[in-house]
Amino acid sequence: MSTIDARENTRRIEQTRLDALKSALERNKLGQFATPPVLALEIAKYAKTLLKGKRGPIRFLDPAIGTGSFFAATLDTFPQKRIAGAAGIEIDSAFAKTAEDIWGPVGLTIINGDFTKQPTPSKAYNLILTNPPYVRHHHLQAEDKVRLQGLVRSTLGIEISGLAGLYCHFLLLSHTWLEEGGLAVWLIPSEFMDVNYGVALKHYLLDKVTLVRIHRFCPSDVQFDDALVSSAVVVFRKTSPPPHHAAEFTFGGSLTSPRQSQTITLDQLMQKAKWTSLPTTVETPNRDDEAKLGDLFSIKRGLATGDNSFFILPVEEAERFGIPQACLRPILPSPRYLTDTIVESSPDGYPKIDRLLGLIDCRLAETEIQSRYPLFWKYLCEGKDKAVHLGYLASRRTPWYSQERRDAAPFLCTYMGRINGTTGKPFRFIWNKSNATAANVYLLLYPKPILRQALAADPGLYHRLFDAMNEIEGGTFISEGRVYGGGLHKVEPAELANLPCGRLATIAGLRIDKPRSLFAFL
Ligand SMILES: C[S@@+](CC[C@H](N)C(=O)[O-])C[C@H]1O[C@@H](n2cnc3c(N)ncnc32)[C@H](O)[C@@H]1O
């Protein structure tokens, strides 16, 4: 076994050991997902094909080196004597030390620190191969975001959204580390290709460098680790794009033999809002095997009270009518009054919103109400005068002013709506941290036991799940719901349950198995 192979063996053992020392949450915070060695090698070999005809020395950089899978792959691909310089940056000192111990003796210089805080190197690199940390923006401190946005602005003159993940900053900030004409291959989430926060990256790829290729892995191909299912390999050269330049977009299969491919000029690409629509020949993936929302949640329609105007009333009004707290439950207002999609909770369990509403839900007998709460009794009598108690639903309940049980759900989805011009979606997900229940203008999503367990073990999962719910594309939503005259869309509980949501299951560390059941794999 060559010394390089022996070092790579040690690296793999160390990678497993170091990964095991941390919880999934800790690894998430630093975006610590190692690249499968076979993929790192495929990327290095692909880079070599792009450098064909260029015989000069290689100066390698991985700004998020981890234990050094890309350096190992580079050593496996290029003759060692051609590697004139190599550097890796790593924030985690355990990884940095391991990489240094293994690869230091064969030419890799390790900087143990935050890549985004490093001074520009005196000599730039001509080959960047990397899988940067996939750290979502809510794991970044507010002051860090401002610092990173300022750096991107001063380095490239590009404004980047505060919602951009760390990987976007890494890619943009590496500009000054890459030599003119240098080649960069980035393994990053494909999300930037479609979402608003990705605009800065797309601007960079269209304007500041020459985009060579973007390969997207097919989410239903389980060839790699689940953290990589929606990844893309982005390849560019640091040089201005020649006139009429066309980039290659490939999809599925592997980097070396993609299933589909298309070249597209930058002018055409500029017109495309969603780059994942390329190549246009992409067949609609068969999503039958993907987890469905109904695998993760029990989905129920919100409460049908029988008469919202009588049973639901502003909390101050309820106080005036002498309705005791115990007979009143917090309830969310209709979606049109709920501007935020995250509902925070007050200490008493009521939502922190302007329009505080209570739902009458009382099990006391009429005689007891009459003697103990005369004002409330009067309110009920007024309802009786209007025949509220004879309504279809109220008349089937005992007492008629009690409600069906519908506990507060942590997540809700609006039940109907028109397509929103900004999001392209007719429905909205709500993250409800309060004890408020909701009426049937919402669908309620109650985590199934296995997801409940995952949430209890990792409360940060609520946030990640909610983000992923919001990333479910409009088209997926629309294809599951139904549309009525005037463009009004509705989604029934069974339709929402059928929404493909493999990404949510992955994030929760749950995998579907056939026949449909879920088990934890993290
Ligand atoms: C996705 S992993 C990739 C590791 C390795 N290059 C590989 O491909 O297996 C990202 C690495 O970046 C490191 N990292 C996270 N934040 C960083 C930062 N601000 N500066 C440098 N490294 C960072 C993580 O500790 C992790 O090792």
CSV table of N, CA, C and O in Angstrom, one decimal, residues 437-507:
chain,number,residue,atom,x,y,z
A,437,THR,N,-55.4,26.9,19.3
A,437,THR,CA,-56.0,26.0,18.4
A,437,THR,C,-56.4,26.8,17.1
A,437,THR,O,-56.0,28.0,17.0
A,438,ALA,N,-57.0,26.2,16.2
A,438,ALA,CA,-57.3,26.9,15.0
A,438,ALA,C,-58.6,26.4,14.4
A,438,ALA,O,-59.0,25.2,14.5
A,439,ALA,N,-59.3,27.3,13.7
A,439,ALA,CA,-60.6,26.9,13.0
A,439,ALA,C,-60.3,26.3,11.7
A,439,ALA,O,-59.1,26.2,11.2
A,440,ASN,N,-61.4,25.8,11.0
A,440,ASN,CA,-61.2,25.0,9.8
A,440,ASN,C,-60.7,25.8,8.5
A,440,ASN,O,-60.7,25.3,7.4
A,441,VAL,N,-60.2,27.0,8.7
A,441,VAL,CA,-59.6,27.7,7.6
A,441,VAL,C,-58.1,27.3,7.6
A,441,VAL,O,-57.3,27.8,6.8
A,442,TYR,N,-57.7,26.4,8.5
A,442,TYR,CA,-56.4,25.9,8.6
A,442,TYR,C,-56.5,24.3,8.6
A,442,TYR,O,-57.5,23.8,9.0
A,443,LEU,N,-55.4,23.7,8.1
A,443,LEU,CA,-55.2,22.3,8.4
A,443,LEU,C,-54.1,22.2,9.5
A,443,LEU,O,-53.2,23.0,9.5
A,444,LEU,N,-54.3,21.3,10.4
A,444,LEU,CA,-53.4,21.2,11.5
A,444,LEU,C,-52.5,20.0,11.4
A,444,LEU,O,-52.9,18.9,11.0
A,445,LEU,N,-51.2,20.2,11.6
A,445,LEU,CA,-50.2,19.2,11.4
A,445,LEU,C,-49.6,18.7,12.7
A,445,LEU,O,-48.9,19.5,13.4
A,446,TYR,N,-50.0,17.5,13.2
A,446,TYR,CA,-49.5,17.0,14.4
A,446,TYR,C,-48.4,16.0,14.2
A,446,TYR,O,-48.7,15.0,13.5
A,447,PRO,N,-47.2,16.2,14.7
A,447,PRO,CA,-46.2,15.2,14.5
A,447,PRO,C,-46.6,13.8,14.9
A,447,PRO,O,-47.1,13.6,16.0
A,448,LYS,N,-46.3,12.8,14.0
A,448,LYS,CA,-46.5,11.4,14.4
A,448,LYS,C,-45.5,11.0,15.5
A,448,LYS,O,-44.4,11.7,15.6
A,449,PRO,N,-45.7,10.0,16.2
A,449,PRO,CA,-44.8,9.7,17.4
A,449,PRO,C,-43.4,9.7,17.1
A,449,PRO,O,-42.6,10.2,17.8
A,450,ILE,N,-42.9,9.1,15.9
A,450,ILE,CA,-41.5,9.0,15.6
A,450,ILE,C,-40.9,10.4,15.4
A,450,ILE,O,-39.8,10.7,15.8
A,451,LEU,N,-41.7,11.3,14.8
A,451,LEU,CA,-41.2,12.6,14.6
A,451,LEU,C,-41.2,13.4,15.9
A,451,LEU,O,-40.4,14.2,16.2
A,452,ARG,N,-42.3,13.1,16.7
A,452,ARG,CA,-42.4,13.7,18.1
A,452,ARG,C,-41.1,13.4,18.9
A,452,ARG,O,-40.5,14.3,19.5
A,453,GLN,N,-40.7,12.2,18.8
A,453,GLN,CA,-39.4,11.8,19.5
A,453,GLN,C,-38.2,12.6,19.0
A,453,GLN,O,-37.4,13.1,19.8
A,454,ALA,N,-38.1,12.7,17.7
A,454,ALA,CA,-37.0,13.4,17.1
A,454,ALA,C,-37.0,14.9,17.5
A,454,ALA,O,-36.0,15.5,17.8
A,455,LEU,N,-38.2,15.5,17.6
A,455,LEU,CA,-38.4,16.9,18.0
A,455,LEU,C,-38.0,17.0,19.5
A,455,LEU,O,-37.4,18.0,19.8
A,456,ALA,N,-38.4,16.1,20.3
A,456,ALA,CA,-38.1,16.2,21.7
A,456,ALA,C,-36.6,16.1,21.9
A,456,ALA,O,-36.0,16.8,22.8
A,457,ALA,N,-35.9,15.3,21.1
A,457,ALA,CA,-34.5,15.1,21.3
A,457,ALA,C,-33.7,16.3,20.7
A,457,ALA,O,-32.6,16.5,21.2
A,458,ASP,N,-34.3,17.0,19.8
A,458,ASP,CA,-33.5,18.0,19.1
A,458,ASP,C,-34.5,19.2,18.8
A,458,ASP,O,-35.0,19.3,17.7
A,459,PRO,N,-34.8,20.1,19.7
A,459,PRO,CA,-35.8,21.1,19.5
A,459,PRO,C,-35.4,22.0,18.3
A,459,PRO,O,-36.3,22.7,17.8
A,460,GLY,N,-34.1,22.1,18.0
A,460,GLY,CA,-33.7,22.9,16.8
A,460,GLY,C,-34.4,22.4,15.5
A,460,GLY,O,-34.4,23.1,14.5
A,461,LEU,N,-34.8,21.2,15.6
A,461,LEU,CA,-35.4,20.5,14.4
A,461,LEU,C,-36.7,21.3,14.0
A,461,LEU,O,-37.0,21.3,12.8
A,462,TYR,N,-37.4,21.9,14.9
A,462,TYR,CA,-38.6,22.6,14.5
A,462,TYR,C,-38.3,23.7,13.5
A,462,TYR,O,-39.0,23.8,12.4
A,463,HIS,N,-37.2,24.4,13.7
A,463,HIS,CA,-36.8,25.4,12.8
A,463,HIS,C,-36.4,24.9,11.5
A,463,HIS,O,-36.9,25.4,10.4
A,464,ARG,N,-35.6,23.8,11.5
A,464,ARG,CA,-35.2,23.3,10.2
A,464,ARG,C,-36.3,22.7,9.4
A,464,ARG,O,-36.4,22.8,8.2
A,465,LEU,N,-37.3,22.0,10.1
A,465,LEU,CA,-38.4,21.5,9.4
A,465,LEU,C,-39.3,22.6,8.8
A,465,LEU,O,-39.7,22.5,7.7
A,466,PHE,N,-39.4,23.6,9.6
A,466,PHE,CA,-40.3,24.7,9.1
A,466,PHE,C,-39.6,25.4,7.9
A,466,PHE,O,-40.3,25.6,6.9
A,467,ASP,N,-38.3,25.5,7.9
A,467,ASP,CA,-37.6,26.1,6.7
A,467,ASP,C,-37.9,25.2,5.5
A,467,ASP,O,-38.1,25.6,4.4
A,468,ALA,N,-37.7,23.9,5.8
A,468,ALA,CA,-37.9,22.9,4.6
A,468,ALA,C,-39.3,22.9,4.1
A,468,ALA,O,-39.5,22.8,2.9
A,469,MET,N,-40.3,23.1,5.0
A,469,MET,CA,-41.7,23.1,4.6
A,469,MET,C,-41.9,24.3,3.6
A,469,MET,O,-42.5,24.3,2.6
A,470,ASN,N,-41.2,25.4,4.0
A,470,ASN,CA,-41.4,26.6,3.2
A,470,ASN,C,-40.7,26.5,1.9
A,470,ASN,O,-40.9,27.3,1.0
A,471,GLU,N,-39.8,25.5,1.8
A,471,GLU,CA,-39.0,25.4,0.5
A,471,GLU,C,-39.7,24.4,-0.4
A,471,GLU,O,-39.3,24.2,-1.6
A,472,ILE,N,-40.8,23.8,0.0
A,472,ILE,CA,-41.6,22.9,-0.9
A,472,ILE,C,-42.1,23.8,-2.0
A,472,ILE,O,-42.7,24.9,-1.7
A,473,GLU,N,-41.8,23.4,-3.2
A,473,GLU,CA,-42.1,24.3,-4.3
A,473,GLU,C,-43.6,24.5,-4.6
A,473,GLU,O,-44.4,23.6,-4.4
A,474,GLY,N,-43.9,25.6,-5.1
A,474,GLY,CA,-45.3,26.0,-5.4
A,474,GLY,C,-45.9,24.9,-6.3
A,474,GLY,O,-47.0,24.4,-6.1
A,475,GLY,N,-45.1,24.4,-7.3
A,475,GLY,CA,-45.7,23.4,-8.2
A,475,GLY,C,-46.1,22.1,-7.5
A,475,GLY,O,-47.1,21.5,-7.9
A,476,THR,N,-45.3,21.7,-6.5
A,476,THR,CA,-45.7,20.5,-5.8
A,476,THR,C,-47.0,20.7,-5.1
A,476,THR,O,-47.8,19.8,-5.1
A,477,PHE,N,-47.1,21.9,-4.5
A,477,PHE,CA,-48.3,22.2,-3.7
A,477,PHE,C,-49.5,22.2,-4.6
A,477,PHE,O,-50.5,21.6,-4.3
A,478,ILE,N,-49.3,22.9,-5.8
A,478,ILE,CA,-50.5,23.0,-6.7
A,478,ILE,C,-50.9,21.7,-7.2
A,478,ILE,O,-52.1,21.4,-7.3
A,479,SER,N,-49.9,20.8,-7.5
A,479,SER,CA,-50.3,19.6,-8.1
A,479,SER,C,-51.1,18.7,-7.1
A,479,SER,O,-51.8,17.8,-7.5
A,480,GLU,N,-50.9,18.9,-5.8
A,480,GLU,CA,-51.6,18.1,-4.8
A,480,GLU,C,-53.0,18.7,-4.5
A,480,GLU,O,-53.9,17.9,-4.2
A,481,GLY,N,-53.1,20.0,-4.5
A,481,GLY,CA,-54.4,20.6,-4.2
A,481,GLY,C,-55.3,20.7,-5.4
A,481,GLY,O,-55.1,20.0,-6.4
A,482,ARG,N,-56.4,21.4,-5.3
A,482,ARG,CA,-57.3,21.6,-6.4
A,482,ARG,C,-57.6,23.0,-6.6
A,482,ARG,O,-57.5,23.8,-5.7
A,483,VAL,N,-57.9,23.4,-7.8
A,483,VAL,CA,-58.1,24.8,-8.1
A,483,VAL,C,-59.6,25.0,-8.5
A,483,VAL,O,-60.2,24.2,-9.2
A,484,TYR,N,-60.1,26.1,-8.0
A,484,TYR,CA,-61.5,26.5,-8.2
A,484,TYR,C,-61.6,27.7,-9.1
A,484,TYR,O,-60.5,28.3,-9.4
A,485,GLY,N,-62.8,28.0,-9.6
A,485,GLY,CA,-62.9,29.2,-10.4
A,485,GLY,C,-62.3,30.4,-9.8
A,485,GLY,O,-62.2,30.5,-8.6
A,486,GLY,N,-61.7,31.3,-10.6
A,486,GLY,CA,-61.1,32.5,-10.1
A,486,GLY,C,-59.8,32.2,-9.5
A,486,GLY,O,-59.2,33.1,-8.8
A,487,GLY,N,-59.2,31.0,-9.7
A,487,GLY,CA,-57.8,30.7,-9.2
A,487,GLY,C,-57.7,30.5,-7.7
A,487,GLY,O,-56.7,30.6,-7.2
A,488,LEU,N,-58.9,30.1,-7.1
A,488,LEU,CA,-58.8,29.8,-5.7
A,488,LEU,C,-58.4,28.3,-5.5
A,488,LEU,O,-59.0,27.4,-6.1
A,489,HIS,N,-57.3,28.1,-4.8
A,489,HIS,CA,-56.8,26.8,-4.6
A,489,HIS,C,-57.3,26.3,-3.2
A,489,HIS,O,-57.3,27.0,-2.2
A,490,LYS,N,-57.5,25.0,-3.1
A,490,LYS,CA,-57.9,24.4,-1.8
A,490,LYS,C,-57.1,23.1,-1.6
A,490,LYS,O,-56.8,22.4,-2.6
A,491,VAL,N,-56.7,22.8,-0.4
A,491,VAL,CA,-56.0,21.5,-0.2
A,491,VAL,C,-56.7,20.9,1.0
A,491,VAL,O,-56.9,21.4,2.0
A,492,GLU,N,-57.1,19.6,0.8
A,492,GLU,CA,-57.8,18.8,1.8
A,492,GLU,C,-56.7,18.1,2.6
A,492,GLU,O,-55.6,17.9,2.1
A,493,PRO,N,-57.1,17.6,3.8
A,493,PRO,CA,-56.1,16.9,4.6
A,493,PRO,C,-55.4,15.8,3.9
A,493,PRO,O,-54.2,15.6,3.9
A,494,ALA,N,-56.2,15.0,3.2
A,494,ALA,CA,-55.6,13.8,2.5
A,494,ALA,C,-54.6,14.3,1.4
A,494,ALA,O,-53.6,13.6,1.1
A,495,GLU,N,-55.0,15.4,0.7
A,495,GLU,CA,-54.1,15.9,-0.4
A,495,GLU,C,-52.8,16.4,0.2
A,495,GLU,O,-51.7,16.2,-0.3
A,496,LEU,N,-52.9,17.1,1.3
A,496,LEU,CA,-51.7,17.7,2.0
A,496,LEU,C,-50.8,16.5,2.5
A,496,LEU,O,-49.6,16.5,2.3
A,497,ALA,N,-51.5,15.5,3.0
A,497,ALA,CA,-50.7,14.3,3.5
A,497,ALA,C,-50.0,13.6,2.3
A,497,ALA,O,-49.0,12.9,2.6
A,498,ASN,N,-50.4,13.8,1.1
A,498,ASN,CA,-49.8,13.2,-0.1
A,498,ASN,C,-48.6,14.0,-0.6
A,498,ASN,O,-48.0,13.6,-1.6
A,499,LEU,N,-48.4,15.1,0.0
A,499,LEU,CA,-47.3,16.0,-0.6
A,499,LEU,C,-45.9,15.4,-0.4
A,499,LEU,O,-45.6,15.0,0.8
A,500,PRO,N,-45.2,15.2,-1.5
A,500,PRO,CA,-43.8,14.6,-1.3
A,500,PRO,C,-42.9,15.5,-0.4
A,500,PRO,O,-42.9,16.7,-0.7
A,501,CYS,N,-42.3,14.9,0.5
A,501,CYS,CA,-41.4,15.8,1.4
A,501,CYS,C,-40.2,15.0,1.9
A,501,CYS,O,-39.9,15.0,3.1
A,502,GLY,N,-39.5,14.4,1.0
A,502,GLY,CA,-38.4,13.6,1.3
A,502,GLY,C,-37.4,14.4,2.1
A,502,GLY,O,-36.7,13.9,3.0
A,503,ARG,N,-37.2,15.7,1.8
A,503,ARG,CA,-36.2,16.5,2.4
A,503,ARG,C,-36.6,16.7,3.9
A,503,ARG,O,-35.7,16.7,4.8
A,504,LEU,N,-37.9,16.8,4.2
A,504,LEU,CA,-38.2,16.9,5.7
A,504,LEU,C,-37.8,15.7,6.4
A,504,LEU,O,-37.3,15.7,7.6
A,505,ALA,N,-38.1,14.5,5.8
A,505,ALA,CA,-37.8,13.3,6.5
A,505,ALA,C,-36.3,13.2,6.7
A,505,ALA,O,-35.8,12.8,7.8
A,506,THR,N,-35.5,13.6,5.7
A,506,THR,CA,-34.0,13.6,5.8
A,506,THR,C,-33.6,14.5,6.9
A,506,THR,O,-32.7,14.1,7.8
A,507,ILE,N,-34.1,15.7,6.9
A,507,ILE,CA,-33.7,16.6,8.0
A,507,ILE,C,-34.0,16.1,9.4
A,507,ILE,O,-33.3,16.3,10.3
